[in-house]
Amino acid sequence: MLTPPSTASTSYISDNCLSSITDPTDFSHKSLQSIDTISRCPICKDFLNTPTVGECGHIYCSFCMLRTLAIERNCPVCKKKLSDHQLFTSATTEKIVNCWKNVRKTIIRGAEEECRRKRISDYIRKSKITNSLHTTHLNPKNRYTSCINGKNASKLKFAYLHAPESTPSPSDYDENLKFCIQQ
């Protein structure tokens, strides 16, 4: 059973806000690193394409292995002598790799959503600190807005600034609203 990493965060991705993961070590959980690594060809480092197993048990992309065997007749990992008639395709491995690629996309989408929520939460926290220094009461006529919370960024609150000369311009309003909508 997959358990969350031991850090305070439940993210399975080591760097916050990654939009794409290109290396297995980008995953913080060892199990995810392992499945990502074994789903890749040791020659091209991409996901296995038409997985081919040598008699030694190592798995490669079919094209990568045939190209390698044309140059040298050894397994690139263990250096055992191999020929093309000692290679076998593995439909099961191909299904596993395709399933992992789908699960991986779901994990990345979840991490991106977690990152989006964190950015909104950080923005709200910073806005509350800034607003608490300048806000005396609420006034719906004021056009300065900020996100209410990370769970529902479409809700906005109006804040009044203490000094009339410090009232934000419509462009300030648009920038803050744009942040809430884009995220």
Coordinates of N, CA and C in Angstrom, one line a residue:
M1 N 0.8 -1.2 0.0 CA 0.0 0.0 0.0 C 0.9 1.2 0.0
L2 N 0.5 2.2 -0.8 CA 1.3 3.5 -0.9 C 0.9 4.4 0.3
T3 N 1.9 4.8 1.0 CA 1.7 5.7 2.1 C 2.3 7.0 1.8
P4 N 1.8 8.1 2.3 CA 2.3 9.4 2.1 C 3.7 9.6 2.6
P5 N 4.5 10.5 2.0 CA 5.8 10.7 2.6 C 5.8 11.2 4.0
S6 N 6.9 11.1 4.7 CA 6.9 11.4 6.1 C 6.9 12.9 6.4
T7 N 7.0 13.8 5.4 CA 7.1 15.2 5.6 C 5.7 15.7 6.0
A8 N 5.6 17.0 6.4 CA 4.3 17.6 6.8 C 3.4 17.6 5.6
S9 N 3.9 17.8 4.5 CA 3.1 17.9 3.3 C 2.7 16.5 2.8
T10 N 1.6 16.3 2.2 CA 1.2 15.0 1.6 C 1.5 14.9 0.1
S11 N 2.3 15.9 -0.4 CA 2.6 15.9 -1.8 C 3.6 14.7 -2.1
Y12 N 3.4 14.1 -3.3 CA 4.2 13.1 -3.7 C 5.3 13.6 -4.7
I13 N 5.4 15.0 -4.8 CA 6.3 15.6 -5.7 C 7.3 16.4 -4.8
S14 N 8.6 16.3 -5.1 CA 9.6 16.9 -4.2 C 9.6 18.4 -4.3
D15 N 9.4 19.0 -5.4 CA 9.5 20.4 -5.6 C 8.1 21.0 -5.7
N16 N 7.8 22.1 -5.0 CA 6.5 22.7 -5.0 C 6.3 23.3 -6.4
C17 N 5.1 23.1 -6.9 CA 4.6 23.8 -8.1 C 5.3 23.3 -9.3
L18 N 5.6 22.1 -9.4 CA 6.2 21.6 -10.7 C 5.0 21.4 -11.7
S19 N 5.2 21.9 -12.9 CA 4.2 21.7 -13.9 C 4.4 20.5 -14.7
S20 N 5.7 20.0 -14.7 CA 5.9 18.7 -15.4 C 7.1 18.1 -14.7
I21 N 7.1 16.8 -14.7 CA 8.2 16.0 -14.1 C 8.9 15.3 -15.2
T22 N 10.2 15.5 -15.3 CA 10.9 14.8 -16.4 C 11.9 13.7 -15.8
D23 N 12.1 13.7 -14.5 CA 13.0 12.8 -14.0 C 12.4 12.0 -12.8
P24 N 12.6 10.7 -12.7 CA 12.0 10.0 -11.6 C 12.3 10.6 -10.2
T25 N 13.5 11.2 -10.0 CA 13.8 11.7 -8.7 C 13.0 13.0 -8.3
D26 N 12.2 13.5 -9.3 CA 11.3 14.6 -8.9 C 10.2 14.2 -8.0
F27 N 9.9 12.9 -7.9 CA 9.0 12.3 -7.0 C 9.6 12.2 -5.6
S28 N 9.0 12.6 -4.5 CA 9.5 12.5 -3.2 C 9.4 11.1 -2.6
H29 N 8.4 10.4 -3.1 CA 8.1 9.1 -2.5 C 9.0 8.0 -3.3
K30 N 9.7 7.2 -2.5 CA 10.6 6.2 -3.1 C 9.9 5.2 -4.0
S31 N 8.7 4.8 -3.7 CA 7.9 3.9 -4.5 C 7.6 4.5 -5.9
L32 N 7.2 5.8 -5.9 CA 7.0 6.4 -7.2 C 8.2 6.6 -8.0
Q33 N 9.3 6.9 -7.3 CA 10.6 7.0 -8.0 C 10.9 5.6 -8.7
S34 N 10.7 4.6 -7.9 CA 11.0 3.2 -8.4 C 10.2 2.8 -9.7
I35 N 8.9 3.0 -9.6 CA 8.0 2.7 -10.7 C 8.3 3.5 -11.9
D36 N 8.6 4.8 -11.7 CA 9.0 5.7 -12.8 C 10.3 5.3 -13.4
T37 N 11.3 4.9 -12.6 CA 12.6 4.4 -13.2 C 12.4 3.1 -14.0
I38 N 11.7 2.1 -13.4 CA 11.7 0.9 -14.1 C 10.7 0.9 -15.4
S39 N 9.9 2.0 -15.5 CA 9.1 2.2 -16.6 C 9.8 2.8 -17.8
R40 N 11.1 3.2 -17.6 CA 11.9 3.9 -18.6 C 13.0 3.0 -19.1
C41 N 13.3 3.2 -20.4 CA 14.4 2.5 -21.1 C 15.7 3.0 -20.6
P42 N 16.6 2.1 -20.2 CA 17.9 2.5 -19.7 C 18.8 3.1 -20.8
I43 N 18.4 3.0 -22.1 CA 19.2 3.6 -23.2 C 18.7 5.0 -23.5
C44 N 17.4 5.2 -23.8 CA 16.9 6.5 -24.2 C 16.4 7.3 -23.0
K45 N 16.1 6.7 -21.9 CA 15.6 7.3 -20.6 C 14.2 7.7 -20.7
D46 N 13.5 7.4 -21.8 CA 12.1 7.7 -22.0 C 11.3 6.5 -21.6
F47 N 10.0 6.7 -21.5 CA 9.1 5.5 -21.2 C 9.3 4.5 -22.2
L48 N 9.2 3.2 -21.8 CA 9.4 2.1 -22.7 C 8.4 2.1 -23.8
N49 N 8.9 2.0 -25.0 CA 8.1 1.9 -26.2 C 8.3 0.6 -26.8
T50 N 7.2 -0.2 -26.9 CA 7.3 -1.6 -27.3 C 8.4 -2.3 -26.5
P51 N 8.2 -2.5 -25.2 CA 9.2 -3.1 -24.4 C 9.7 -4.5 -24.9
T52 N 11.0 -4.6 -24.9 CA 11.6 -5.8 -25.4 C 12.6 -6.3 -24.3
V53 N 12.4 -7.6 -24.0 CA 13.2 -8.2 -22.9 C 14.3 -9.1 -23.5
G54 N 15.5 -8.9 -23.0 CA 16.6 -9.8 -23.4 C 16.6 -11.0 -22.5
E55 N 17.4 -12.1 -23.0 CA 17.5 -13.3 -22.2 C 18.0 -13.0 -20.8
C56 N 18.7 -11.9 -20.6 CA 19.3 -11.6 -19.3 C 18.2 -11.0 -18.4
G57 N 17.0 -10.6 -18.9 CA 16.0 -10.1 -18.1 C 15.8 -8.5 -18.2
H58 N 16.8 -7.8 -18.8 CA 16.7 -6.4 -18.8 C 15.8 -6.0 -20.0
I59 N 15.1 -4.9 -19.7 CA 14.0 -4.4 -20.6 C 14.4 -3.1 -21.3
Y60 N 14.2 -3.0 -22.6 CA 14.5 -1.8 -23.4 C 13.4 -1.5 -24.3
C61 N 13.4 -0.3 -24.9 CA 12.5 -0.1 -26.1 C 13.0 -1.0 -27.2
S62 N 12.1 -1.5 -28.0 CA 12.5 -2.4 -29.1 C 13.5 -1.7 -30.0
F63 N 13.2 -0.5 -30.5 CA 14.1 0.3 -31.4 C 15.4 0.5 -30.8
C64 N 15.5 0.9 -29.5 CA 16.7 1.2 -28.8 C 17.6 0.0 -28.8
M65 N 17.0 -1.2 -28.4 CA 17.8 -2.4 -28.3 C 18.3 -2.9 -29.7
L66 N 17.5 -2.8 -30.7 CA 17.9 -3.2 -32.0 C 19.0 -2.3 -32.5
R67 N 18.9 -1.1 -32.3 CA 20.0 -0.1 -32.7 C 21.3 -0.4 -32.0
T68 N 21.2 -0.7 -30.7 CA 22.3 -1.0 -29.9 C 23.0 -2.3 -30.3
L69 N 22.2 -3.3 -30.6 CA 22.7 -4.6 -31.1 C 23.4 -4.5 -32.4
A70 N 23.0 -3.5 -33.2 CA 23.7 -3.3 -34.5 C 25.1 -2.9 -34.3
I71 N 25.4 -2.2 -33.2 CA 26.7 -1.7 -32.9 C 27.5 -2.7 -32.1
E72 N 26.9 -3.1 -31.0 CA 27.6 -4.1 -30.2 C 26.6 -5.2 -29.8
R73 N 27.0 -6.4 -29.6 CA 26.1 -7.5 -29.4 C 26.1 -7.9 -27.9
N74 N 25.9 -6.8 -27.1 CA 25.9 -7.1 -25.6 C 24.7 -6.3 -25.0
C75 N 24.2 -6.8 -23.9 CA 23.2 -6.1 -23.1 C 23.9 -4.8 -22.6
P76 N 23.3 -3.6 -22.8 CA 23.9 -2.4 -22.3 C 24.1 -2.3 -20.7
V77 N 23.3 -3.1 -20.0 CA 23.3 -3.1 -18.6 C 24.3 -4.1 -18.0
C78 N 24.2 -5.3 -18.4 CA 25.0 -6.4 -17.7 C 26.1 -6.9 -18.7
K79 N 26.1 -6.4 -19.9 CA 27.2 -6.7 -20.9 C 27.1 -8.2 -21.3
K80 N 26.1 -8.9 -21.0 CA 25.9 -10.3 -21.5 C 25.7 -10.3 -23.0
K81 N 26.3 -11.3 -23.7 CA 26.2 -11.4 -25.1 C 24.7 -11.6 -25.5
L82 N 24.2 -10.9 -26.5 CA 22.8 -11.0 -26.9 C 22.8 -10.9 -28.4
S83 N 21.8 -11.5 -29.0 CA 21.5 -11.3 -30.4 C 20.0 -11.0 -30.5
D84 N 19.6 -10.5 -31.7 CA 18.2 -10.1 -31.9 C 17.2 -11.3 -31.7
H85 N 17.6 -12.5 -32.0 CA 16.7 -13.7 -31.8 C 16.6 -14.0 -30.3
Q86 N 17.3 -13.4 -29.4 CA 17.2 -13.6 -28.0 C 16.3 -12.5 -27.3
L87 N 15.7 -11.7 -28.1 CA 14.8 -10.6 -27.6 C 13.4 -11.0 -27.7
F88 N 12.6 -10.6 -26.8 CA 11.1 -11.0 -26.8 C 10.4 -9.7 -26.3
T89 N 9.3 -9.4 -27.1 CA 8.4 -8.3 -26.7 C 7.6 -8.7 -25.4
S90 N 7.2 -7.7 -24.6 CA 6.5 -8.0 -23.4 C 5.2 -7.1 -23.4
A91 N 4.1 -7.7 -23.8 CA 2.8 -7.0 -23.8 C 2.4 -6.6 -22.4
T92 N 2.7 -7.4 -21.4 CA 2.3 -7.1 -20.0 C 3.1 -5.9 -19.6
T93 N 4.4 -5.8 -19.8 CA 5.2 -4.7 -19.4 C 4.6 -3.4 -20.1
E94 N 4.2 -3.5 -21.4 CA 3.7 -2.4 -22.1 C 2.4 -1.9 -21.4
K95 N 1.5 -2.8 -21.0 CA 0.3 -2.4 -20.3 C 0.6 -1.7 -19.0
I96 N 1.6 -2.3 -18.3 CA 2.0 -1.7 -17.0 C 2.5 -0.2 -17.2
V97 N 3.4 -0.1 -18.2 CA 4.0 1.3 -18.5 C 2.8 2.2 -18.8
N98 N 1.9 1.8 -19.7 CA 0.8 2.7 -20.1 C -0.1 3.0 -18.9
C99 N -0.3 2.1 -18.0 CA -1.1 2.4 -16.7 C -0.3 3.4 -15.9
W100 N 1.0 3.2 -15.7 CA 1.8 4.1 -14.9 C 1.7 5.5 -15.5
K101 N 1.8 5.6 -16.8 CA 1.8 7.0 -17.4 C 0.5 7.7 -17.1
N102 N -0.6 6.9 -17.1 CA -1.9 7.5 -16.7 C -2.0 7.9 -15.3
V103 N -1.5 7.1 -14.4 CA -1.5 7.4 -13.0 C -0.6 8.6 -12.7
R104 N 0.5 8.6 -13.4 CA 1.5 9.7 -13.3 C 0.9 11.0 -13.6
K105 N 0.1 11.1 -14.7 CA -0.6 12.3 -15.1 C -1.5 12.8 -14.0
T106 N -2.2 11.8 -13.4 CA -3.2 12.1 -12.3 C -2.4 12.7 -11.1
I107 N -1.3 12.1 -10.8 CA -0.5 12.6 -9.7 C 0.0 14.0 -10.0
I108 N 0.4 14.3 -11.2 CA 0.9 15.6 -11.5 C -0.2 16.6 -11.5
R109 N -1.4 16.3 -12.0 CA -2.5 17.2 -12.0 C -2.9 17.5 -10.5
G110 N -2.8 16.5 -9.6 CA -3.1 16.7 -8.2 C -2.1 17.7 -7.6
A111 N -0.8 17.5 -8.0 CA 0.2 18.3 -7.4 C 0.1 19.8 -7.9
E112 N -0.3 19.9 -9.2 CA -0.6 21.3 -9.7 C -1.7 21.9 -9.0
E113 N -2.8 21.2 -8.7 CA -3.9 21.7 -8.0 C -3.5 22.1 -6.5
E114 N -2.7 21.3 -5.9 CA -2.2 21.6 -4.6 C -1.4 22.8 -4.6
C115 N -0.5 23.0 -5.6 CA 0.3 24.2 -5.8 C -0.6 25.4 -6.0
R116 N -1.6 25.3 -6.8 CA -2.5 26.4 -7.1 C -3.2 26.9 -5.8
R117 N -3.6 25.9 -5.0 CA -4.3 26.2 -3.7 C -3.3 26.9 -2.7
K118 N -2.0 26.4 -2.8 CA -1.0 27.0 -1.9 C -0.7 28.5 -2.3
R119 N -0.6 28.7 -3.6 CA -0.4 30.1 -4.1 C -1.5 31.0 -3.6
I120 N -2.8 30.5 -3.8 CA -3.9 31.3 -3.4 C -3.9 31.6 -1.9
S121 N -3.6 30.5 -1.1 CA -3.5 30.6 0.4 C -2.4 31.6 0.8
D122 N -1.3 31.5 0.1 CA -0.2 32.5 0.4 C -0.6 33.9 0.1
Y123 N -1.2 34.1 -1.1 CA -1.6 35.4 -1.5 C -2.7 36.0 -0.5
I124 N -3.6 35.1 0.0 CA -4.6 35.6 0.9 C -3.9 36.0 2.2
R125 N -3.0 35.1 2.7 CA -2.3 35.4 4.0 C -1.6 36.7 3.8
K126 N -0.9 37.0 2.8 CA -0.1 38.2 2.6 C -1.1 39.4 2.5
S127 N -2.2 39.2 1.8 CA -3.2 40.3 1.6 C -3.8 40.6 3.0
K128 N -4.1 39.6 3.8 CA -4.7 39.9 5.1 C -3.7 40.7 6.0
I129 N -2.4 40.3 5.9 CA -1.4 41.1 6.7 C -1.4 42.5 6.2
T130 N -1.3 42.7 4.9 CA -1.3 44.1 4.3 C -2.5 44.8 4.6
N131 N -3.7 44.2 4.4 CA -5.0 44.8 4.6 C -5.2 45.2 6.1
S132 N -4.7 44.3 7.0 CA -5.0 44.6 8.4 C -4.2 45.8 8.9
L133 N -3.1 46.1 8.2 CA -2.4 47.3 8.6 C -3.1 48.6 8.2
H134 N -3.9 48.5 7.1 CA -4.5 49.7 6.5 C -6.0 49.8 6.6
T135 N -6.7 48.7 6.9 CA -8.1 48.6 6.9 C -8.8 49.0 8.2
T136 N -9.8 49.9 8.1 CA -10.5 50.3 9.3 C -11.9 49.8 9.3
H137 N -12.5 49.7 8.1 CA -13.9 49.1 8.0 C -14.1 48.7 6.6
L138 N -15.2 48.0 6.3 CA -15.5 47.6 5.0 C -16.4 48.6 4.3
N139 N -16.2 48.8 3.0 CA -17.0 49.7 2.2 C -17.2 49.2 0.8
P140 N -18.4 48.8 0.4 CA -18.5 48.2 -0.9 C -18.2 49.1 -2.1
K141 N -18.1 50.4 -1.8 CA -17.7 51.3 -2.9 C -16.2 51.2 -3.3
N142 N -15.4 50.7 -2.4 CA -14.0 50.6 -2.6 C -13.8 49.5 -3.6
R143 N -12.9 49.7 -4.6 CA -12.7 48.7 -5.7 C -11.5 47.8 -5.4
Y144 N -10.9 47.9 -4.2 CA -9.8 47.0 -3.9 C -10.3 45.7 -3.4
T145 N -9.9 44.6 -4.0 CA -10.4 43.2 -3.7 C -9.3 42.3 -3.4
S146 N -9.6 41.2 -2.7 CA -8.6 40.1 -2.6 C -9.4 38.8 -2.4
C147 N -8.8 37.7 -2.7 CA -9.4 36.4 -2.5 C -9.8 36.2 -1.1
I148 N -11.0 35.6 -0.8 CA -11.4 35.3 0.5 C -10.6 34.1 1.1
N149 N -10.6 33.0 0.4 CA -9.9 31.8 0.8 C -9.5 31.0 -0.3
G150 N -8.6 30.0 -0.1 CA -8.1 29.1 -1.1 C -9.1 28.1 -1.6
K151 N -10.2 27.9 -0.8 CA -11.1 26.9 -1.2 C -12.1 27.4 -2.3
N152 N -12.4 28.7 -2.2 CA -13.3 29.3 -3.2 C -12.8 30.7 -3.6
A153 N -11.9 30.7 -4.6 CA -11.2 31.9 -5.0 C -12.1 32.8 -5.7
S154 N -13.3 32.4 -6.1 CA -14.2 33.3 -6.8 C -14.9 34.2 -5.9
K155 N -15.0 34.0 -4.6 CA -15.5 34.9 -3.7 C -14.5 36.0 -3.4
L156 N -15.0 37.2 -3.4 CA -14.1 38.3 -3.1 C -14.6 39.2 -1.9
K157 N -13.7 39.8 -1.3 CA -14.1 40.7 -0.2 C -13.6 42.1 -0.5
F158 N -14.4 43.1 -0.1 CA -14.0 44.5 -0.3 C -13.3 45.0 0.9
A159 N -12.3 45.7 0.7 CA -11.6 46.3 1.9 C -11.4 47.8 1.7
Y160 N -11.5 48.5 2.8 CA -11.4 49.9 2.8 C -10.0 50.2 3.3
L161 N -9.4 51.2 2.7 CA -8.1 51.6 3.2 C -8.3 52.9 4.0
H162 N -7.5 53.0 5.1 CA -7.6 54.0 6.1 C -7.5 55.4 5.5
A163 N -6.5 55.7 4.7 CA -6.3 57.0 4.2 C -6.9 57.1 2.7
P164 N -7.7 58.2 2.4 CA -8.3 58.3 1.1 C -7.3 58.3 0.0
E165 N -6.1 58.9 0.3 CA -5.1 59.0 -0.8 C -4.5 57.7 -1.1
S166 N -4.7 56.7 -0.2 CA -4.1 55.4 -0.5 C -5.1 54.4 -1.1
T167 N -6.3 54.9 -1.6 CA -7.3 54.1 -2.2 C -6.7 53.6 -3.5
P168 N -6.7 52.3 -3.7 CA -6.2 51.7 -4.9 C -6.9 52.1 -6.2
S169 N -6.2 52.1 -7.2 CA -6.7 52.5 -8.5 C -7.5 51.3 -9.1
P170 N -8.3 51.6 -10.2 CA -8.9 50.4 -10.8 C -7.9 49.4 -11.4
S171 N -6.7 49.8 -11.7 CA -5.7 48.9 -12.2 C -5.3 47.9 -11.1
D172 N -5.2 48.5 -9.8 CA -4.9 47.6 -8.7 C -6.0 46.5 -8.5
Y173 N -7.3 47.0 -8.7 CA -8.4 46.1 -8.6 C -8.3 45.0 -9.6
D174 N -8.0 45.4 -10.9 CA -7.9 44.4 -12.0 C -6.8 43.4 -11.8
E175 N -5.7 43.9 -11.3 CA -4.5 43.0 -11.0 C -4.9 41.9 -10.0
N176 N -5.5 42.4 -8.9 CA -5.9 41.4 -7.8 C -6.9 40.5 -8.3
L177 N -7.9 41.0 -9.0 CA -9.0 40.1 -9.5 C -8.4 39.1 -10.5
K178 N -7.5 39.6 -11.4 CA -6.9 38.7 -12.4 C -6.2 37.6 -11.7
F179 N -5.5 37.8 -10.6 CA -4.8 36.7 -9.9 C -5.8 35.7 -9.4
C180 N -6.9 36.1 -8.8 CA -7.8 35.2 -8.3 C -8.4 34.3 -9.4
I181 N -8.7 34.9 -10.6 CA -9.4 34.2 -11.7 C -8.4 33.3 -12.4
Q182 N -7.2 33.7 -12.6 CA -6.2 32.9 -13.4 C -5.8 31.7 -12.6
Q183 N -5.7 31.8 -11.3 CA -5.2 30.7 -10.5 C -6.3 29.7 -10.4

